Amino acid sequence: MHGVLQEIKNICSILVHKKLVYNRSDEVGIVLFGTKETCNELAKELGGYKHVTVAHEIKVVDEGTSQALQNLPAGSVPGKVLDAIVVGLDMMIRKIGNTKGKRRLCLITSAQHSLRDPPEGTKEDQVDTIADQMKRHDIKMECIVFREPGVHHGAVMEENDRLLYQFRNRSVAKVVQVDSPTSLLGALKTRNVLPVTVFRGDLEVSSNFRIKVWVYKKTAEEKFPTLKKYSDKAPPSDKFASHEVKVDYEYKSIVEPDKVVPPDQRIKGYRYGPQVVPISSAEWEAVKFKPEKGVKLLGFTDRSSILRHHFMKDVCLFIPEPGNTKATLAVSAIARAMHQMNKVAIGRCVWRQGQGNVAFGVLTPNISSVNNVQDSFYFNVLPFAEDIREFQFRSFSSLPSSSQPTEEQQEAADNLVKMLDLAPPGREYTKSHAGYTVLFQRFYSYLDLKAKQPDANVPPLERCLKRITEPDPDVIDQQTPLIQNLGKAFELKENPKKKKGRTQDRLAYTAGDQSKSAAEPSVEKDGILAVLYPPTENIGEIRDLNPVQDFEAMLAKRSSSTWVQKAFEEMQKYTTALLENSREGDNYHKALECFAALRKACIIEQEPDEFNQFLTKTYERLKNGDVASFFQLLSSKNISLISKEEAPDSDATEEMARSFYLKQEAASQ
């Protein structure tokens, strides 16, 4: 137990912190057993009950209670469980007597040490005597037994377990066994919820077969504590001030802003597009769906056909009506038959009359292994068809062969997906820790810290809580080879990106760019080489490796007012040289790309005449030479004069741009 002493302090502290905020009138006492010293009233009066110490008397919870929990000592001698129960029970009876109220004993033990024999009778008789006293004073007990995995269960431990379960069989205790610090954190309930039935009536199996059942909620969502507004307007001397803040709403007419509209003249309105549609409560009642109260069994199906991840909302427990023998036999017969055949039932539930919705779900048999506990059903709500959202992904078969994965890559990816399954057959990695929520523990502990130190920061997460919030290291170690194989199967290459300026961003290629449509495999190869071997020279000239990027870099630099003009001139010189040195059209595609980039830049910089003059002069000089076919390529890609529609400063109309090459050919003829 010494290894989990910090976790015990945590779960007890959160219980005290919660009472300090929301149940300040509750009374708490602390009893330690297995201590070297002995300090309790029974030892003083009757003798015996050694190594049991009352660390904190039962009194209204305060900071002293929290402090006592933080100073729990480690035991040094074997602890006697029954002695500790008797001392705690005696303290409670002395304190409350016959007054009414909720009384609870919380026992946390490893139950590994032998118990002393009572002066009279057997240990079982002593347990019955204690249970009778607990029933007489309406005292319940929660027993948490911590056993680390791998601990050998000897005869002493088996005897202790049998005695503790005897308390449970007498209906005065609840026994929970845990084997890890994380499960220990959620074993002690900080709030007892009184079970209330959500349904009492008939489970309709058929038109002439009905079973009387009661339905309870098995699980419920733990709500975050309500934080009410606090008013500091009351004088400090007023000890009876409630400090409550009350909010009242007034509804006023738009036509008469000073007039308050009474409730009988108000009606709810709902937006429908730009309009507001008024709907009265009578109209709502007329169209409201009002199913009849009842639970009906619709049919049976294989357990494997119901997917666990489809379960929704809270879990309910169906039990036969208490005291009804026929109902008990009927529920047990159906549940055990379903269990043997590996079946589940589908049911339709309307818990109360006038309920606006219908619960559709699955009934799973819950076979009891305890003699005095009846067989029952668990009920999980299932989604309707429109509640399910399936993600659709495109098949790899629709991609080109160069983009499809190899068999090795496909196998590595499949293994990764299987690794991400946290509930494989026979094992579950994400077992709930008895409903323990780290959020609430952090909230109450930090609230207590802020009350003592208003300027305190949020403390780091404790070691025991990291086991819940972080992945299990053992699981990560087991799956490391799969992750490494995935990395080996997919070769990753760095894609260095040059920082782009605003102009370069606007000049970036898009799917519809003229230069993109003109791209061929040779140009794509140049682009790949440019990525793998980026230029290292200073910006200021246009090179053969990637002339467009060099041009865009010059435009983005703008170190002086003449830099844009210099970029235009360099691009014009480079493009002209490409055409003059072209042999059988080997430079056409690169020249086409340069023309498109220059045209786009001139539109952005509002310099249409720069491009129009360059295009006109180049066409006039080279149209009758060896590169005449290049201008046909320009015409097919719609690279012509910049018109007024594209740049207001242009002197060319859209008609002139469209017929530029035709008019030039006609003039030359």
XYZ file of C-alpha atoms in Angstrom:
669
model
C 0.000 0.000 0.000
C 2.942 2.346 0.518
C 3.464 2.584 -3.251
C -0.007 4.048 -3.774
C -0.118 6.245 -0.683
C -0.003 9.393 -2.843
C -3.002 8.210 -4.881
C -4.909 7.534 -1.652
C -4.163 11.082 -0.523
C -5.429 12.390 -3.860
C -8.773 10.587 -3.888
C -9.458 11.479 -0.254
C -8.390 15.099 -0.787
C -10.714 15.603 -3.735
C -13.568 14.278 -1.587
C -12.752 16.850 1.114
C -12.242 19.684 -1.402
C -15.621 18.983 -2.950
C -17.303 19.073 0.456
C -15.517 22.335 1.304
C -17.159 23.977 -1.707
C -20.590 22.358 -1.969
C -21.235 20.498 1.320
C -19.681 22.591 4.044
C -21.963 21.132 6.729
C -20.769 17.546 6.172
C -18.712 15.924 8.912
C -15.625 13.814 8.239
C -13.321 11.701 10.425
C -10.097 9.801 9.608
C -8.990 6.464 11.097
C -5.611 4.873 10.315
C -4.749 1.245 11.007
C -1.374 -0.457 10.813
C 0.274 2.428 12.722
C 2.931 1.911 15.355
C 0.927 3.884 17.908
C -2.564 3.170 19.239
C -5.020 6.012 19.819
C -8.773 5.305 19.929
C -11.550 5.329 22.520
C -12.230 1.588 22.410
C -8.615 0.786 23.240
C -8.793 3.102 26.254
C -12.097 1.706 27.516
C -11.975 -1.987 26.615
C -8.407 -2.708 25.633
C -7.322 -4.316 22.392
C -7.813 -2.576 19.041
C -4.063 -2.005 18.867
C -2.323 -0.122 16.042
C -5.522 1.781 15.197
C -5.205 5.573 15.369
C -7.888 8.244 15.080
C -6.023 10.853 12.991
C -8.974 13.263 12.832
C -12.117 13.264 14.946
C -15.509 13.456 13.235
C -16.362 17.134 12.809
C -17.460 19.640 10.213
C -15.085 19.530 7.259
C -12.463 22.293 7.276
C -8.882 22.999 6.261
C -7.686 20.815 9.154
C -9.302 17.807 7.491
C -7.464 18.485 4.246
C -4.196 19.004 6.105
C -4.601 15.718 7.995
C -4.967 13.854 4.689
C -1.773 15.357 3.315
C 0.176 14.143 6.368
C -0.826 10.474 6.254
C 2.037 8.369 7.647
C 3.159 5.062 6.195
C 2.152 2.107 8.346
C 4.874 0.033 9.985
C 2.932 -2.945 11.451
C 0.256 -5.293 10.044
C -3.192 -3.693 10.009
C -6.339 -5.416 11.268
C -9.246 -4.596 8.945
C -12.074 -5.593 11.301
C -10.572 -3.584 14.181
C -10.497 -0.476 11.989
C -14.130 -1.012 10.919
C -15.246 -1.392 14.538
C -13.383 1.764 15.646
C -14.850 3.803 12.768
C -18.333 2.453 13.435
C -18.009 3.274 17.135
C -16.909 6.836 16.340
C -19.908 7.346 14.073
C -22.424 5.933 16.571
C -21.000 8.073 19.392
C -21.180 11.183 17.221
C -24.607 10.916 15.578
C -26.519 8.551 17.868
C -30.036 8.061 16.535
C -30.212 11.278 14.481
C -31.196 11.029 10.834
C -28.765 11.577 7.999
C -26.593 9.865 5.415
C -23.782 7.861 6.975
C -20.937 6.261 5.083
C -17.766 4.367 5.959
C -14.980 4.340 3.340
C -12.419 1.563 3.798
C -9.207 1.456 1.723
C -7.032 -1.579 2.389
C -4.861 -4.267 0.834
C -6.359 -6.917 3.186
C -3.121 -8.902 3.205
C -2.622 -9.447 6.944
C -4.272 -12.011 9.181
C -7.045 -10.951 11.571
C -7.062 -11.674 15.265
C -9.585 -14.158 16.548
C -12.510 -12.602 18.461
C -12.900 -13.360 22.213
C -16.153 -15.203 21.483
C -17.397 -16.998 18.389
C -15.806 -16.961 14.939
C -14.720 -14.188 12.629
C -17.848 -14.744 10.535
C -19.968 -14.211 13.656
C -18.080 -10.980 14.316
C -18.818 -9.794 10.780
C -22.526 -10.560 11.245
C -22.555 -8.597 14.526
C -20.915 -5.584 12.864
C -23.335 -5.802 9.910
C -26.302 -5.850 12.298
C -25.063 -2.671 13.972
C -24.579 -1.006 10.584
C -28.124 -1.905 9.552
C -29.552 -0.682 12.843
C -27.944 2.744 12.400
C -28.412 2.847 8.594
C -24.678 2.984 7.861
C -23.292 1.897 4.489
C -19.683 1.007 3.714
C -17.540 1.254 0.599
C -14.602 -1.119 0.633
C -11.724 -0.648 -1.828
C -9.235 -3.549 -1.919
C -5.960 -2.767 -3.685
C -3.916 -5.703 -4.966
C -0.982 -5.252 -7.277
C -0.832 -7.585 -10.308
C 1.147 -10.736 -9.663
C 0.576 -10.823 -5.888
C 0.099 -14.386 -4.662
C -3.311 -14.887 -3.070
C -2.606 -16.971 0.004
C -4.987 -18.400 2.564
C -4.952 -15.166 4.617
C -5.976 -12.998 1.677
C -8.692 -15.396 0.617
C -10.103 -15.404 4.163
C -10.066 -11.583 4.283
C -11.806 -11.377 0.925
C -14.468 -13.822 2.079
C -15.142 -11.751 5.207
C -15.364 -8.492 3.251
C -17.729 -10.050 0.729
C -19.821 -11.233 3.649
C -20.520 -7.555 4.373
C -21.687 -7.204 0.778
C -23.920 -10.260 1.061
C -25.542 -8.661 4.099
C -26.364 -5.616 1.870
C -24.397 -3.178 4.017
C -21.260 -2.779 1.874
C -19.960 -2.457 -1.646
C -16.621 -4.152 -2.382
C -14.390 -3.012 -5.274
C -11.062 -4.633 -6.127
C -8.471 -2.592 -8.045
C -5.015 -3.513 -9.302
C -3.462 -0.224 -10.459
C -3.048 3.330 -9.145
C -5.189 4.757 -11.949
C -8.125 2.459 -11.195
C -7.702 3.308 -7.511
C -8.284 6.982 -8.309
C -11.848 6.358 -9.473
C -12.819 3.652 -7.002
C -13.976 6.016 -4.248
C -17.144 7.853 -5.223
C -17.047 11.490 -4.209
C -20.815 11.741 -4.635
C -23.431 9.105 -3.899
C -26.364 9.220 -6.305
C -29.626 7.797 -5.020
C -30.913 5.328 -7.637
C -34.239 6.432 -9.121
C -36.209 4.447 -11.656
C -36.717 5.944 -15.099
C -39.435 3.409 -15.927
C -41.736 1.018 -14.072
C -44.047 -1.096 -16.164
C -44.286 -3.946 -18.645
C -41.608 -5.249 -20.972
C -43.796 -6.313 -23.885
C -42.294 -9.419 -25.510
C -45.440 -10.163 -27.532
C -49.107 -9.222 -27.475
C -49.843 -11.865 -24.802
C -46.478 -11.987 -22.986
C -45.459 -9.113 -20.690
C -42.864 -8.961 -17.899
C -42.954 -6.488 -15.024
C -39.613 -4.632 -14.955
C -37.964 -1.632 -13.323
C -35.383 0.422 -15.209
C -32.549 2.336 -13.534
C -29.744 4.404 -14.970
C -26.515 2.416 -14.762
C -24.255 5.265 -15.839
C -24.690 9.030 -16.004
C -22.553 11.860 -17.259
C -20.731 13.698 -14.496
C -21.636 17.339 -14.955
C -19.143 20.113 -14.313
C -19.976 21.941 -11.058
C -22.290 24.912 -11.481
C -20.515 28.177 -10.752
C -23.117 30.684 -9.642
C -22.611 34.419 -9.734
C -21.506 35.956 -6.445
C -22.455 39.457 -5.307
C -20.096 41.481 -3.111
C -22.567 44.358 -2.657
C -23.722 43.166 0.769
C -21.968 44.867 3.707
C -19.200 42.742 5.294
C -20.898 43.002 8.678
C -24.042 41.192 7.401
C -23.495 37.558 8.405
C -26.819 36.434 6.928
C -26.279 37.847 3.422
C -26.825 35.222 0.715
C -24.665 37.073 -1.883
C -26.931 35.720 -4.612
C -27.393 37.430 -7.971
C -30.901 37.312 -9.396
C -31.564 38.129 -13.057
C -34.947 39.355 -14.321
C -35.816 39.838 -17.988
C -38.187 42.397 -19.456
C -39.599 42.276 -22.970
C -40.423 45.599 -24.612
C -42.111 46.501 -27.858
C -40.103 47.985 -30.706
C -42.951 50.360 -31.496
C -43.277 51.479 -27.877
C -39.853 51.028 -26.249
C -41.084 52.195 -22.840
C -43.898 49.639 -22.654
C -43.249 46.207 -21.091
C -45.008 43.347 -22.885
C -46.753 40.998 -20.402
C -46.308 37.202 -20.741
C -49.841 36.616 -22.099
C -49.099 38.922 -25.044
C -45.784 37.291 -25.984
C -45.273 34.478 -28.500
C -42.155 32.657 -29.598
C -40.787 33.364 -33.053
C -38.375 31.280 -35.122
C -36.210 32.553 -37.944
C -36.855 31.140 -41.389
C -34.502 32.893 -43.769
C -34.979 36.656 -43.415
C -38.386 36.222 -41.795
C -39.504 35.409 -38.245
C -42.328 32.865 -38.007
C -44.448 33.089 -34.814
C -45.545 29.728 -33.380
C -47.751 29.594 -30.307
C -47.582 26.927 -27.595
C -50.971 25.577 -28.732
C -49.625 25.016 -32.244
C -46.592 23.259 -30.818
C -48.792 20.937 -28.796
C -50.898 20.159 -31.868
C -47.932 18.975 -33.958
C -45.871 17.426 -31.140
C -45.204 13.684 -31.392
C -46.759 11.965 -28.350
C -45.943 8.256 -28.198
C -47.507 5.953 -25.645
C -45.461 5.013 -22.592
C -44.052 1.483 -22.755
C -41.133 -0.809 -23.536
C -41.494 -3.216 -26.440
C -39.128 -5.969 -27.558
C -38.903 -5.922 -31.366
C -36.694 -8.918 -32.052
C -33.334 -10.658 -31.610
C -30.060 -10.549 -33.503
C -26.481 -11.799 -33.236
C -24.298 -9.960 -30.754
C -21.632 -9.466 -33.445
C -24.042 -7.473 -35.628
C -24.279 -4.671 -33.041
C -21.175 -2.498 -33.138
C -20.055 -1.208 -29.782
C -18.950 2.206 -31.101
C -22.587 2.864 -32.084
C -23.686 2.953 -28.444
C -25.023 6.383 -27.472
C -25.936 8.259 -24.288
C -26.225 6.615 -20.865
C -26.580 2.918 -20.067
C -29.777 1.692 -18.383
C -30.303 -1.445 -16.296
C -33.457 -3.570 -16.666
C -34.259 -5.635 -13.567
C -37.355 -7.715 -12.752
C -39.867 -6.060 -10.441
C -38.645 -6.561 -6.831
C -40.591 -9.272 -5.044
C -42.148 -10.572 -8.264
C -40.991 -14.196 -8.587
C -42.600 -14.755 -11.996
C -40.905 -11.668 -13.430
C -37.556 -12.790 -11.968
C -37.860 -16.236 -13.559
C -38.949 -14.801 -16.926
C -36.080 -12.283 -17.113
C -33.548 -14.906 -16.021
C -34.801 -17.462 -18.568
C -34.644 -15.018 -21.492
C -31.281 -13.534 -20.415
C -29.606 -16.943 -20.007
C -31.006 -18.223 -23.323
C -29.710 -15.120 -25.096
C -26.316 -15.555 -23.407
C -26.038 -19.193 -24.496
C -26.994 -18.357 -28.092
C -24.829 -15.221 -28.162
C -27.832 -13.062 -29.023
C -29.024 -9.575 -28.107
C -32.497 -8.050 -28.278
C -33.645 -4.882 -30.016
C -36.114 -2.769 -28.051
C -38.199 0.381 -28.370
C -38.561 2.437 -25.184
C -40.748 5.373 -24.177
C -39.905 6.019 -20.538
C -42.770 8.341 -19.604
C -46.096 9.541 -20.917
C -45.798 12.586 -23.146
C -42.114 11.985 -23.918
C -41.209 13.703 -27.149
C -38.738 11.113 -28.433
C -38.403 7.346 -28.667
C -35.313 5.463 -27.487
C -34.315 2.655 -29.833
C -31.582 0.363 -28.517
C -30.115 -3.027 -27.716
C -30.733 -5.209 -24.652
C -27.639 -7.191 -23.628
C -27.993 -10.026 -21.065
C -26.206 -9.509 -17.735
C -25.827 -12.882 -16.041
C -25.219 -12.563 -12.300
C -22.583 -14.679 -10.529
C -23.808 -13.692 -7.039
C -26.571 -15.672 -5.369
C -28.617 -12.750 -4.072
C -28.316 -10.646 -7.269
C -30.831 -11.234 -10.064
C -30.121 -11.581 -13.775
C -30.828 -8.416 -15.735
C -30.341 -6.572 -19.032
C -28.160 -3.652 -20.036
C -29.815 -1.208 -22.432
C -27.719 0.894 -24.831
C -29.295 3.454 -27.149
C -28.511 2.907 -30.848
C -28.371 5.639 -33.509
C -30.872 6.067 -36.307
C -29.643 6.004 -39.897
C -29.404 9.794 -40.103
C -27.303 9.875 -36.911
C -24.477 7.822 -38.460
C -21.795 9.711 -40.361
C -19.599 7.443 -42.453
C -16.464 8.952 -43.998
C -16.054 8.115 -47.671
C -12.555 8.027 -49.148
C -11.612 7.761 -52.811
C -10.100 4.463 -53.892
C -6.436 4.321 -54.922
C -7.532 2.566 -58.118
C -8.713 5.917 -59.504
C -5.174 7.327 -59.273
C -2.466 6.900 -61.910
C -0.143 3.917 -61.477
C 2.735 6.199 -60.414
C 0.663 7.401 -57.436
C -0.519 3.995 -56.251
C 1.198 2.393 -53.238
C 3.349 -0.678 -53.506
C 2.471 -3.926 -51.720
C 5.037 -3.131 -49.043
C 3.573 0.343 -48.483
C 0.013 -1.015 -48.399
C 0.973 -3.641 -45.806
C 2.749 -1.050 -43.639
C -0.290 1.240 -43.767
C -2.654 -1.645 -42.928
C -0.542 -2.581 -39.910
C -0.610 1.027 -38.733
C -4.412 1.115 -38.876
C -4.631 -2.164 -36.957
C -2.238 -0.752 -34.364
C -4.574 2.199 -33.795
C -7.377 -0.169 -32.772
C -7.541 0.296 -28.992
C -9.957 -2.592 -28.450
C -8.594 -5.612 -30.328
C -10.109 -9.046 -29.621
C -9.281 -10.180 -26.105
C -7.843 -6.881 -24.892
C -8.877 -3.317 -24.264
C -6.321 -0.541 -23.865
C -8.733 2.181 -22.800
C -10.603 0.667 -19.881
C -12.433 3.330 -17.922
C -10.971 4.080 -14.516
C -14.212 3.616 -12.591
C -15.596 6.897 -13.849
C -12.613 8.970 -12.686
C -12.215 12.274 -14.487
C -8.936 14.176 -14.347
C -10.761 17.440 -15.058
C -12.666 17.375 -11.763
C -9.611 16.439 -9.721
C -7.682 19.336 -11.257
C -10.604 21.700 -10.727
C -11.066 20.991 -7.026
C -7.356 20.824 -6.196
C -6.647 24.106 -8.007
C -9.685 25.722 -6.400
C -8.279 24.774 -2.998
C -4.848 26.108 -3.968
C -6.288 29.436 -5.203
C -8.191 29.849 -1.939
C -4.887 29.629 -0.068
C -2.700 31.410 -2.639
C -4.675 33.781 -4.899
C -1.678 34.382 -7.174
C -0.825 30.696 -7.617
C -0.436 29.281 -11.128
C -1.848 25.981 -12.299
C 0.480 23.266 -10.945
C 1.962 20.634 -13.274
C 0.084 17.405 -13.790
C 0.838 14.814 -11.134
C 2.514 11.536 -12.003
C -0.531 9.425 -11.198
C -2.729 11.568 -13.471
C -0.289 11.365 -16.377
C -0.984 7.645 -16.556
C -4.534 8.516 -17.588
C -3.892 11.449 -19.921
C -0.777 10.127 -21.709
C -0.316 6.981 -23.856
C 0.732 3.812 -22.121
C 4.550 3.506 -22.534
C 4.309 -0.292 -22.733
C 1.873 -0.083 -25.650
C 4.101 2.432 -27.456
C 7.147 0.175 -27.009
C 5.253 -2.794 -28.433
C 4.145 -0.876 -31.519
C 7.457 0.889 -32.227
C 8.548 -1.667 -34.913
C 5.336 -1.046 -36.870
C 5.924 2.702 -36.804
C 9.519 2.221 -37.946
C 8.436 -0.064 -40.794
C 5.998 2.609 -41.947
C 8.807 5.161 -42.066
C 10.993 2.792 -44.087
C 8.228 1.998 -46.566
C 7.566 5.670 -47.409
C 10.610 7.670 -48.410
C 10.228 11.302 -47.441
C 12.166 14.057 -49.181
C 12.518 17.590 -47.990
C 10.811 20.144 -50.199
C 12.633 23.429 -49.545
C 10.585 26.505 -50.199
C 11.954 29.917 -50.960
C 10.377 32.771 -49.062
C 8.012 34.527 -51.441
C 7.201 38.190 -51.562
C 3.788 39.620 -52.279
C 4.394 39.993 -56.006
C 5.783 36.497 -56.251
C 2.718 35.121 -54.455
C 0.449 36.728 -57.006
C 2.605 35.404 -59.821
C 2.417 31.837 -58.499
C 1.023 29.311 -60.905
C -2.566 28.180 -60.736
C -4.351 25.339 -62.437
C -5.737 27.645 -65.077
C -2.549 29.558 -65.863
C -1.582 29.771 -69.474
C 1.932 28.655 -68.659
C 0.617 25.618 -66.767
C -1.405 24.466 -69.706
C 1.640 24.797 -71.907
C 3.849 22.737 -69.593
C 5.420 19.560 -71.000
C 7.531 16.802 -69.417
C 10.753 18.702 -70.172
C 9.506 21.752 -68.294
C 8.339 19.563 -65.389
C 11.816 18.061 -65.270
C 13.348 21.530 -65.034
C 10.977 22.346 -62.167
C 11.996 19.204 -60.276
C 15.674 20.018 -60.759
C 15.047 23.525 -59.473
C 13.500 22.144 -56.283
C 16.270 19.626 -55.687
C 19.057 22.061 -56.570
C 17.887 25.579 -55.726
C 20.042 28.449 -57.087
C 22.608 29.836 -54.744
C 23.762 32.923 -56.670
C 22.647 36.384 -55.700
C 19.383 37.677 -57.128
C 19.957 39.954 -60.096
C 20.079 37.849 -63.233
C 17.954 35.293 -65.037
C 19.548 31.860 -65.461
C 18.690 28.831 -67.570
C 17.799 26.517 -64.668
C 14.555 28.276 -63.707
C 14.136 31.627 -65.436
C 10.592 32.272 -64.194
C 11.570 31.897 -60.512
C 14.548 34.198 -61.032
C 12.266 36.768 -62.673
C 9.758 36.572 -59.825
C 12.564 36.895 -57.267
C 13.779 40.078 -58.975
C 10.270 41.534 -58.878
C 9.906 40.655 -55.194
C 13.202 42.274 -54.194
C 12.357 45.921 -55.074
C 15.532 47.277 -53.520
C 15.143 50.439 -55.648
C 12.549 52.154 -57.826
C 14.249 50.902 -61.026
C 14.349 47.245 -59.985
C 11.019 46.336 -61.637
C 12.110 47.903 -64.902
C 15.396 46.016 -64.658
C 13.491 42.740 -64.202
C 11.400 43.486 -67.318
C 14.500 44.236 -69.372
C 16.346 41.118 -68.205
C 13.346 38.928 -68.979
C 12.969 40.450 -72.457
C 16.668 39.889 -73.209
C 16.547 36.303 -71.970
C 13.348 35.469 -73.930
C 14.747 36.984 -77.128
C 17.948 34.968 -76.725
C 15.923 31.770 -76.275
C 14.136 32.334 -79.595
C 17.243 33.361 -81.513
C 19.197 30.318 -80.287
C 16.339 27.847 -80.736
C 17.014 24.827 -82.963
C 13.940 23.033 -84.313
C 11.788 24.434 -81.483
C 13.806 23.007 -78.568
C 13.402 26.260 -76.587
C 9.780 26.952 -77.468
C 8.226 25.693 -74.244
C 10.614 27.619 -72.012
C 10.114 30.764 -74.119
C 6.347 30.299 -73.901
C 6.626 30.099 -70.130
C 8.674 33.304 -70.048
C 6.178 35.150 -72.259
C 3.323 34.114 -69.939
C 5.211 35.216 -66.810
C 6.174 38.563 -68.339
C 2.613 39.241 -69.492
C 1.186 38.437 -66.081
C 3.738 40.650 -64.324
C 3.017 43.591 -66.638
C -0.704 43.330 -65.834
C -0.039 43.296 -62.092
C 2.440 46.182 -62.249
C 0.117 48.145 -64.575
C 2.725 48.305 -67.324
C 0.766 46.956 -70.340
C 2.727 48.967 -72.917
C 5.955 47.273 -71.797
C 4.654 43.869 -72.873
C 2.679 45.073 -75.922
C 5.709 46.848 -77.379
C 7.982 43.878 -76.699
C 5.529 41.443 -78.318
C 5.019 43.680 -81.356
C 8.749 44.276 -81.941
C 9.646 40.611 -81.447
C 6.886 39.481 -83.829
C 7.858 42.013 -86.507
C 11.512 40.970 -86.355
C 11.150 37.173 -86.192
C 7.833 36.331 -87.906
C 9.467 35.476 -91.216
C 12.390 33.544 -89.758
C 12.914 30.004 -88.444
C 10.827 30.630 -85.326
C 7.640 31.729 -87.106
C 5.866 28.638 -85.786
C 6.471 29.875 -82.230
C 3.958 32.680 -82.694
C 1.345 30.160 -83.791
C 1.982 28.472 -80.422
C 1.500 31.821 -78.676
C -1.766 32.361 -80.534
C -3.048 28.885 -79.603
C -2.371 29.651 -75.919
C -4.154 33.054 -76.171
C -0.997 34.971 -75.305
C -1.569 38.237 -77.171
C -1.634 41.971 -76.473
C -2.834 43.181 -73.049
C -6.235 44.810 -73.576
C -7.993 47.621 -71.703
C -10.188 45.062 -69.958
C -7.075 43.569 -68.353
C -5.194 46.827 -67.709
C -6.901 50.246 -67.960
C -3.659 51.930 -69.103
C -3.450 49.786 -72.245
C -4.047 51.336 -75.659
C -5.184 48.020 -77.143
C -8.827 47.043 -77.245
C -10.043 43.484 -76.793
C -10.695 43.216 -80.519
C -7.144 44.339 -81.305
C -5.729 41.738 -78.938
C -7.888 38.977 -80.376
C -6.982 39.758 -84.016
C -3.323 40.754 -83.438
C -1.719 37.803 -85.231
C -4.315 37.806 -88.056
C -3.806 41.486 -88.866
C -0.041 41.166 -88.817
C -0.185 38.238 -91.246
C -2.570 40.136 -93.561
C -0.339 43.229 -93.519
C 2.727 41.199 -94.394
C 0.927 39.599 -97.348
